[in-house]
Amino acid sequence: MASSPLLTKVESPLPPPAPIQPVSGSPLVNLYNRFASWRTSLGLPNPGSVENLQKEVKATHLTNYMFDGFRADLSKALSVNPMFSVTHSFALGSQTAAPSYNFGAMFANNSVFMQGNIDHDGNVNGRFNQGWTADSVTKAQYQLSQQAGHNMLQLEHDYLGQDYSINIKAMNPSPVDTTGIYLGSYLQSVTKNLALGFEVVHQRQTPEMTESTTSYLAKYTSTDKNWIATATVQPMGIVQATYWQKLSEKVDVAADLQLIAAPVRRDAIATLGAKYDLRLSTFRAQLDSTGKVSALLEQRFAPSFVFTVAGEIDHFKNSAKVGVGVMIESPSMSPEEMQAAMQSPPATPF
Amino acid sequence: MPSEETKERIIKAVELGRTVLHYSWIPFIIYVGYTRSSPQPSLIKLISPLA
């Protein structure tokens, strides 16, 4: 494997860039140094990556957490530092997906993150992240399947600067004729609260057929970071606006409005959601303008046992979905630690 | 532009790399995790969902 020699040495973070020194030399260098020190003196915060623009909204809404049927996850943390865990997931009885078994493995230390999933059909999903310094990360994501045409590779590099973030991404790049999808994004803090940016998508289906589109992004974070508003404008006439607010320590609310005003299709979807973080449970509720009401409860009955119930009613289509899930986490205790904790003679080694 | 022959070779190499990655990615993670974690877990714990 090509990446194995890389992993054998643990990268130590590089020293931070040397402070700007007043070099009396070329006027260009002087000008650059003056510009850099002026920029530092503004004290603008890093706006966060473009990918995480709507992170808080996505964590509050239950669109990404919704499931139906029965689900069981058995996860085993085998080591804490470096982090190493394996997961067995079973799912059945879903209206949309076939019953499945999934095995996952995850390894992470200070600079490397590796994750892999294989399902019962032999399809592999993988992620590999390599952190070079605290603010520079290269990521790879792939999906490998027995069937041709279902393979996906995505290479990405994230750089978080002092008051800006840059991300470049390539999806299915072909070394032969450079076809693929290429993305580049830039987000810059303009004031202490406001960040503006853009994202360019360059598609090359064939070397002759290329297409570029640019979308514009804005993010406003309140000074006490209790509310965040974002807006995304895409040239095809798609506007997405989100708002997230932390009402109290335990309650988050989020709203999302998506407007599509393309010549062929005019549509608007509004979603309103709330999340309650209680001591041993998390409750999410959501209502949207397509007539869907959904709720999800995650209840932790014991430190290693989580029970999840999800439900959704579509009032316009007159349909409903119910999901029940259990998650069991095995602790990463060795027999010695277990013995010390339980004060009883060890049972069989395993 | 590379010649047709080079193109063929690149496509073959990519295909081989893809197959290798497909079959070795999860064993590779398990190997790295198994050898590097402290304390080292037992092998049966690694594979069986019940252990």
Short mmCIF file of N, CA, C and O in Angstrom, two decimals, chain A residues 1 4 7-8 74 76 78-79 81-82 84 86 88 103 105-107 114-118 122 124 126-128 142 144-146 151 175-176 331 333-334 350, chain B residues 1-2 7 10-11 14-15 18 20-26 28-34 36-51:
data_model
loop_
_atom_site.label_atom_id
_atom_site.label_comp_id
_atom_site.label_asym_id
_atom_site.label_seq_id
_atom_site.Cartn_x
_atom_site.Cartn_y
_atom_site.Cartn_z
N MET A 1 0.84 -1.21 0.00
CA MET A 1 0.00 0.00 0.00
C MET A 1 0.87 1.25 0.00
O MET A 1 1.87 1.32 0.73
N SER A 4 1.37 3.37 3.38
CA SER A 4 1.86 2.83 4.63
C SER A 4 3.16 3.46 5.12
O SER A 4 3.28 3.69 6.32
N LEU A 7 2.52 6.46 7.18
CA LEU A 7 1.87 6.34 8.47
C LEU A 7 2.83 5.92 9.55
O LEU A 7 2.55 6.09 10.72
N THR A 8 3.98 5.33 9.16
CA THR A 8 4.86 4.80 10.18
C THR A 8 5.46 5.93 11.01
O THR A 8 5.74 5.74 12.18
N LEU A 74 -23.55 -2.24 17.18
CA LEU A 74 -22.71 -2.71 18.26
C LEU A 74 -21.34 -2.12 18.01
O LEU A 74 -20.69 -2.47 17.02
N LYS A 76 -17.46 -1.19 19.41
CA LYS A 76 -16.48 -1.58 20.41
C LYS A 76 -15.30 -0.66 20.33
O LYS A 76 -14.60 -0.62 19.32
N LEU A 78 -11.78 -0.21 21.15
CA LEU A 78 -10.72 -1.14 21.57
C LEU A 78 -9.54 -0.40 22.17
O LEU A 78 -8.76 -0.96 22.90
N SER A 79 -9.41 0.86 21.83
CA SER A 79 -8.33 1.65 22.40
C SER A 79 -8.77 3.10 22.39
O SER A 79 -9.54 3.51 21.52
N ASN A 81 -6.42 5.94 23.08
CA ASN A 81 -5.39 6.78 22.49
C ASN A 81 -4.24 5.92 21.99
O ASN A 81 -3.50 5.39 22.79
N PRO A 82 -4.06 5.72 20.70
CA PRO A 82 -4.86 6.24 19.60
C PRO A 82 -6.25 5.59 19.57
O PRO A 82 -6.42 4.51 20.10
N PHE A 84 -9.25 3.58 18.40
CA PHE A 84 -9.44 2.44 17.50
C PHE A 84 -10.75 1.77 17.89
O PHE A 84 -10.94 1.43 19.06
N VAL A 86 -14.26 -0.76 16.36
CA VAL A 86 -14.93 -1.50 15.29
C VAL A 86 -16.44 -1.45 15.57
O VAL A 86 -16.86 -1.36 16.71
N HIS A 88 -20.37 -3.06 14.31
CA HIS A 88 -21.21 -3.97 13.54
C HIS A 88 -22.59 -3.34 13.50
O HIS A 88 -23.16 -3.07 14.55
N PHE A 103 -19.97 -3.67 8.46
CA PHE A 103 -18.86 -3.73 9.41
C PHE A 103 -17.97 -2.51 9.20
O PHE A 103 -17.62 -2.18 8.07
N ALA A 105 -14.56 -0.08 10.65
CA ALA A 105 -13.37 0.04 11.50
C ALA A 105 -12.88 1.46 11.43
O ALA A 105 -12.99 2.11 10.38
N MET A 106 -12.39 1.96 12.55
CA MET A 106 -11.95 3.36 12.59
C MET A 106 -10.68 3.46 13.41
O MET A 106 -10.57 2.85 14.48
N PHE A 107 -9.76 4.20 12.90
CA PHE A 107 -8.50 4.44 13.63
C PHE A 107 -8.17 5.91 13.52
O PHE A 107 -8.28 6.51 12.46
N MET A 114 -8.48 7.30 9.86
CA MET A 114 -8.81 6.31 8.83
C MET A 114 -10.11 5.64 9.22
O MET A 114 -10.29 5.28 10.38
N GLN A 115 -10.98 5.49 8.25
CA GLN A 115 -12.26 4.86 8.55
C GLN A 115 -12.67 4.03 7.37
O GLN A 115 -12.47 4.43 6.21
N GLY A 116 -13.20 2.86 7.61
CA GLY A 116 -13.64 2.00 6.52
C GLY A 116 -14.92 1.29 6.90
O GLY A 116 -15.16 0.99 8.06
N ASN A 117 -15.76 1.04 5.90
CA ASN A 117 -17.03 0.35 6.09
C ASN A 117 -17.18 -0.66 4.99
O ASN A 117 -16.89 -0.35 3.83
N ILE A 118 -17.63 -1.85 5.33
CA ILE A 118 -17.91 -2.81 4.27
C ILE A 118 -19.29 -3.38 4.53
O ILE A 118 -19.65 -3.67 5.67
N GLY A 122 -20.11 -6.46 -0.16
CA GLY A 122 -18.70 -6.25 -0.46
C GLY A 122 -18.36 -4.86 -0.94
O GLY A 122 -17.27 -4.63 -1.45
N VAL A 124 -17.16 -1.22 -0.37
CA VAL A 124 -16.31 -0.60 0.65
C VAL A 124 -16.41 0.92 0.56
O VAL A 124 -16.37 1.48 -0.54
N GLY A 126 -14.56 4.29 2.27
CA GLY A 126 -13.38 4.62 3.06
C GLY A 126 -13.15 6.11 3.16
O GLY A 126 -13.56 6.87 2.28
N ARG A 127 -12.50 6.49 4.22
CA ARG A 127 -12.09 7.87 4.43
C ARG A 127 -10.68 7.86 4.97
O ARG A 127 -10.35 7.02 5.81
N PHE A 128 -9.89 8.76 4.50
CA PHE A 128 -8.54 8.89 5.01
C PHE A 128 -8.23 10.37 5.13
O PHE A 128 -8.33 11.11 4.15
N TYR A 142 -13.53 7.47 -0.54
CA TYR A 142 -13.80 6.62 -1.69
C TYR A 142 -14.91 5.64 -1.42
O TYR A 142 -15.23 5.31 -0.29
N LEU A 144 -15.94 1.98 -3.14
CA LEU A 144 -15.47 0.97 -4.09
C LEU A 144 -16.50 -0.13 -4.14
O LEU A 144 -16.95 -0.62 -3.11
N SER A 145 -16.87 -0.51 -5.35
CA SER A 145 -17.94 -1.48 -5.50
C SER A 145 -17.55 -2.50 -6.55
O SER A 145 -16.70 -2.25 -7.41
N GLN A 146 -18.18 -3.68 -6.45
CA GLN A 146 -17.92 -4.71 -7.46
C GLN A 146 -18.46 -4.26 -8.82
O GLN A 146 -17.89 -4.58 -9.85
N ASN A 151 -18.06 3.42 -8.55
CA ASN A 151 -16.88 3.80 -7.79
C ASN A 151 -16.78 5.32 -7.74
O ASN A 151 -17.10 6.01 -8.68
N PRO A 175 -6.69 10.70 -14.51
CA PRO A 175 -5.35 11.15 -14.90
C PRO A 175 -5.14 11.11 -16.41
O PRO A 175 -4.20 11.69 -16.91
N VAL A 176 -6.04 10.42 -17.13
CA VAL A 176 -5.81 10.26 -18.58
C VAL A 176 -6.29 11.50 -19.34
O VAL A 176 -5.53 12.10 -20.09
N PRO A 331 -17.08 -1.14 26.38
CA PRO A 331 -15.97 -0.30 26.84
C PRO A 331 -14.64 -0.89 26.44
O PRO A 331 -14.54 -2.06 26.06
N MET A 333 -12.08 -1.66 28.21
CA MET A 333 -11.32 -2.01 29.41
C MET A 333 -10.66 -3.36 29.23
O MET A 333 -11.24 -4.31 28.72
N SER A 334 -9.45 -3.45 29.67
CA SER A 334 -8.74 -4.73 29.63
C SER A 334 -9.23 -5.57 30.80
O SER A 334 -9.82 -5.06 31.74
N PHE A 350 -11.80 -14.08 27.31
CA PHE A 350 -12.61 -13.22 26.42
C PHE A 350 -14.01 -13.14 26.98
O PHE A 350 -14.87 -13.85 26.60
N MET B 1 -0.37 15.67 -24.75
CA MET B 1 -1.28 14.54 -24.51
C MET B 1 -0.49 13.22 -24.52
O MET B 1 0.33 13.02 -25.39
N PRO B 2 -0.71 12.36 -23.57
CA PRO B 2 -0.01 11.07 -23.58
C PRO B 2 -0.50 10.21 -24.74
O PRO B 2 -1.62 10.35 -25.22
N LYS B 7 -1.84 5.80 -22.04
CA LYS B 7 -3.20 5.88 -21.50
C LYS B 7 -3.66 4.52 -21.02
O LYS B 7 -4.18 4.38 -19.92
N ILE B 10 -1.98 3.66 -17.83
CA ILE B 10 -2.51 4.42 -16.67
C ILE B 10 -3.83 3.81 -16.23
O ILE B 10 -4.06 3.58 -15.04
N ILE B 11 -4.69 3.50 -17.20
CA ILE B 11 -6.00 2.95 -16.86
C ILE B 11 -5.83 1.62 -16.13
O ILE B 11 -6.49 1.34 -15.13
N VAL B 14 -4.60 2.29 -12.57
CA VAL B 14 -5.68 2.80 -11.71
C VAL B 14 -6.60 1.66 -11.30
O VAL B 14 -6.98 1.53 -10.14
N GLU B 15 -6.90 0.79 -12.26
CA GLU B 15 -7.79 -0.34 -11.99
C GLU B 15 -7.17 -1.27 -10.95
O GLU B 15 -7.84 -1.73 -10.03
N ARG B 18 -7.25 0.36 -7.56
CA ARG B 18 -8.61 0.33 -7.03
C ARG B 18 -8.91 -1.03 -6.41
O ARG B 18 -9.46 -1.12 -5.32
N VAL B 20 -6.76 -3.26 -5.31
CA VAL B 20 -5.93 -3.44 -4.11
C VAL B 20 -6.55 -2.71 -2.93
O VAL B 20 -6.71 -3.24 -1.83
N LEU B 21 -6.97 -1.47 -3.17
CA LEU B 21 -7.58 -0.66 -2.10
C LEU B 21 -8.88 -1.30 -1.61
O LEU B 21 -9.15 -1.34 -0.41
N HIS B 22 -9.65 -1.81 -2.55
CA HIS B 22 -10.95 -2.42 -2.21
C HIS B 22 -10.76 -3.57 -1.21
O HIS B 22 -11.46 -3.66 -0.22
N TYR B 23 -9.80 -4.44 -1.48
CA TYR B 23 -9.65 -5.62 -0.63
C TYR B 23 -8.77 -5.39 0.58
O TYR B 23 -8.81 -6.18 1.52
N SER B 24 -7.95 -4.35 0.56
CA SER B 24 -6.99 -4.24 1.65
C SER B 24 -7.30 -3.10 2.62
O SER B 24 -6.66 -3.01 3.66
N TRP B 25 -8.26 -2.24 2.33
CA TRP B 25 -8.46 -1.06 3.16
C TRP B 25 -8.86 -1.42 4.58
O TRP B 25 -8.24 -0.97 5.55
N ILE B 26 -9.88 -2.26 4.74
CA ILE B 26 -10.33 -2.58 6.09
C ILE B 26 -9.33 -3.46 6.83
O ILE B 26 -8.99 -3.17 7.98
N PHE B 28 -6.26 -3.35 6.45
CA PHE B 28 -5.16 -2.42 6.76
C PHE B 28 -5.48 -1.60 8.01
O PHE B 28 -4.65 -1.45 8.91
N ILE B 29 -6.71 -1.07 8.11
CA ILE B 29 -7.09 -0.28 9.30
C ILE B 29 -7.00 -1.17 10.54
O ILE B 29 -6.49 -0.77 11.58
N ILE B 30 -7.51 -2.41 10.41
CA ILE B 30 -7.51 -3.30 11.57
C ILE B 30 -6.08 -3.62 11.97
O ILE B 30 -5.74 -3.62 13.15
N TYR B 31 -5.22 -3.83 10.98
CA TYR B 31 -3.82 -4.12 11.29
C TYR B 31 -3.17 -2.93 12.02
O TYR B 31 -2.55 -3.09 13.06
N VAL B 32 -3.35 -1.74 11.46
CA VAL B 32 -2.75 -0.55 12.07
C VAL B 32 -3.31 -0.34 13.47
O VAL B 32 -2.56 -0.11 14.42
N GLY B 33 -4.63 -0.47 13.61
CA GLY B 33 -5.24 -0.27 14.91
C GLY B 33 -4.80 -1.32 15.91
O GLY B 33 -4.50 -1.01 17.07
N TYR B 34 -4.71 -2.56 15.45
CA TYR B 34 -4.35 -3.66 16.34
C TYR B 34 -2.92 -3.51 16.84
O TYR B 34 -2.63 -3.71 18.01
N ARG B 36 -1.09 -0.76 16.97
CA ARG B 36 -0.76 0.49 17.62
C ARG B 36 -1.55 0.77 18.88
O ARG B 36 -1.22 1.68 19.62
N SER B 37 -2.68 0.07 19.10
CA SER B 37 -3.50 0.47 20.24
C SER B 37 -2.89 -0.07 21.53
O SER B 37 -2.20 -1.09 21.54
N SER B 38 -3.13 0.65 22.59
CA SER B 38 -2.63 0.24 23.90
C SER B 38 -3.78 0.31 24.89
O SER B 38 -4.42 1.35 24.98
N PRO B 39 -4.12 -0.71 25.61
CA PRO B 39 -3.53 -2.04 25.55
C PRO B 39 -3.99 -2.79 24.30
O PRO B 39 -5.06 -2.50 23.78
N GLN B 40 -3.16 -3.73 23.86
CA GLN B 40 -3.50 -4.44 22.63
C GLN B 40 -4.73 -5.33 22.87
O GLN B 40 -4.76 -6.10 23.82
N PRO B 41 -5.76 -5.17 22.05
CA PRO B 41 -6.97 -5.97 22.25
C PRO B 41 -6.77 -7.42 21.81
O PRO B 41 -5.84 -7.72 21.06
N SER B 42 -7.64 -8.29 22.28
CA SER B 42 -7.56 -9.67 21.84
C SER B 42 -8.20 -9.79 20.46
O SER B 42 -9.09 -9.02 20.10
N LEU B 43 -7.72 -10.77 19.69
CA LEU B 43 -8.17 -10.89 18.30
C LEU B 43 -9.65 -11.20 18.19
O LEU B 43 -10.34 -10.69 17.32
N ILE B 44 -10.17 -12.01 19.12
CA ILE B 44 -11.57 -12.41 19.02
C ILE B 44 -12.48 -11.20 19.22
O ILE B 44 -13.50 -11.06 18.56
N LYS B 45 -12.04 -10.30 20.10
CA LYS B 45 -12.81 -9.08 20.36
C LYS B 45 -12.92 -8.23 19.10
O LYS B 45 -13.89 -7.50 18.91
N LEU B 46 -11.90 -8.34 18.28
CA LEU B 46 -11.80 -7.53 17.08
C LEU B 46 -12.87 -7.92 16.06
O LEU B 46 -13.43 -7.09 15.38
N ILE B 47 -13.14 -9.21 15.96
CA ILE B 47 -13.97 -9.71 14.86
C ILE B 47 -15.40 -9.98 15.31
O ILE B 47 -16.34 -9.61 14.64
N SER B 48 -15.57 -10.62 16.46
CA SER B 48 -16.90 -11.07 16.85
C SER B 48 -17.74 -9.92 17.41
O SER B 48 -17.25 -9.13 18.21
N PRO B 49 -18.98 -9.84 17.02
CA PRO B 49 -19.83 -8.77 17.56
C PRO B 49 -20.22 -9.01 19.01
O PRO B 49 -20.66 -8.09 19.69
N LEU B 50 -20.10 -10.24 19.49
CA LEU B 50 -20.61 -10.55 20.83
C LEU B 50 -19.53 -10.55 21.90
O LEU B 50 -19.84 -10.35 23.07
N ALA B 51 -18.32 -10.78 21.52
CA ALA B 51 -17.26 -10.91 22.53
C ALA B 51 -17.03 -9.59 23.27
O ALA B 51 -17.22 -8.54 22.70
#
